Short mmCIF file of C-alpha atoms in Angstrom, two decimals:
data_model
loop_
_atom_site.label_atom_id
_atom_site.label_comp_id
_atom_site.label_asym_id
_atom_site.label_seq_id
_atom_site.Cartn_x
_atom_site.Cartn_y
_atom_site.Cartn_z
CA MET A 18 1.20 24.58 35.98
CA ALA A 19 -1.82 23.42 33.95
CA PRO A 20 -1.70 19.93 32.43
CA ILE A 21 -1.05 19.57 28.72
CA PRO A 22 -4.36 18.80 27.00
CA THR A 23 -4.76 15.49 25.21
CA PRO A 24 -5.48 15.99 21.50
CA PRO A 25 -8.65 14.38 20.16
CA ALA A 26 -8.32 10.97 18.54
CA GLU A 27 -8.14 10.97 14.76
CA PRO A 28 -10.30 8.66 12.66
CA GLN A 29 -8.64 5.36 11.78
CA ASP A 30 -8.55 6.24 8.11
CA SER A 31 -5.83 6.29 5.47
CA PRO A 32 -5.43 9.54 3.51
CA ASP A 33 -4.23 7.52 0.51
CA GLY A 34 -7.79 6.25 -0.03
CA TYR A 35 -8.93 9.72 -1.11
CA VAL A 36 -6.45 10.17 -3.95
CA GLY A 37 -8.21 10.20 -7.32
CA LEU A 38 -11.66 10.99 -5.92
CA ASP A 39 -13.71 14.02 -6.94
CA VAL A 40 -13.04 16.67 -4.28
CA THR A 41 -16.72 17.03 -3.31
CA GLN A 42 -17.06 13.25 -2.92
CA ALA A 43 -13.81 13.10 -0.94
CA GLU A 44 -14.90 15.86 1.46
CA LEU A 45 -18.26 14.19 2.14
CA LEU A 46 -16.61 10.81 2.66
CA ALA A 47 -14.02 12.29 5.04
CA ARG A 48 -16.72 13.92 7.17
CA GLN A 49 -18.72 10.67 7.24
CA ARG A 50 -15.59 8.90 8.47
CA GLY A 51 -15.21 11.36 11.34
CA TRP A 52 -12.80 14.06 10.17
CA PRO A 53 -13.96 17.31 11.85
CA THR A 54 -11.84 19.51 9.56
CA VAL A 55 -11.28 18.93 5.85
CA ARG A 56 -9.20 21.40 3.87
CA ALA A 57 -8.93 21.51 0.05
CA LEU A 58 -5.88 23.32 -1.32
CA PRO A 59 -4.67 24.16 -4.81
CA PRO A 60 -1.28 22.81 -5.92
CA GLY A 61 1.60 24.84 -4.49
CA ALA A 62 -0.54 26.64 -1.91
CA ILE A 63 1.44 28.35 0.82
CA ILE A 64 0.37 26.83 4.14
CA THR A 65 1.65 26.85 7.69
CA MET A 66 3.43 23.74 8.96
CA GLU A 67 1.60 23.30 12.28
CA TYR A 68 0.03 19.91 12.83
CA ARG A 69 -3.64 19.92 13.75
CA ALA A 70 -5.13 16.69 15.04
CA GLY A 71 -8.40 15.91 13.29
CA ARG A 72 -7.60 17.79 10.09
CA LEU A 73 -7.40 16.13 6.68
CA ASN A 74 -5.79 18.07 3.84
CA PHE A 75 -6.36 17.57 0.12
CA GLU A 76 -4.26 18.94 -2.71
CA VAL A 77 -6.77 19.37 -5.54
CA ARG A 78 -5.95 19.39 -9.26
CA GLU A 79 -8.68 19.71 -11.87
CA GLY A 80 -11.37 18.85 -9.31
CA ARG A 81 -9.72 15.64 -8.09
CA VAL A 82 -7.67 14.86 -4.99
CA ALA A 83 -4.04 14.54 -6.12
CA ARG A 84 -2.59 14.13 -2.60
CA ALA A 85 -4.00 13.77 0.90
CA TRP A 86 -2.37 14.01 4.34
CA LYS A 87 -3.24 14.39 8.00
CA GLY A 88 -2.67 17.49 10.03
#
């Protein structure tokens, strides 16, 4: 049986620090801090529940990050 792969390390960064930022600013900052995948979503978007290491999600309202979370 093949070994289970080790997921990549996530940046040591708090998603809470993005709340309130302009979404474009937040995306640039997240990439500078090492997030390989940044996803901006409208409020109430239907998304899958799988966790992806290295992904940062933003819920965007009126061009600003209202909520941010890993995975």
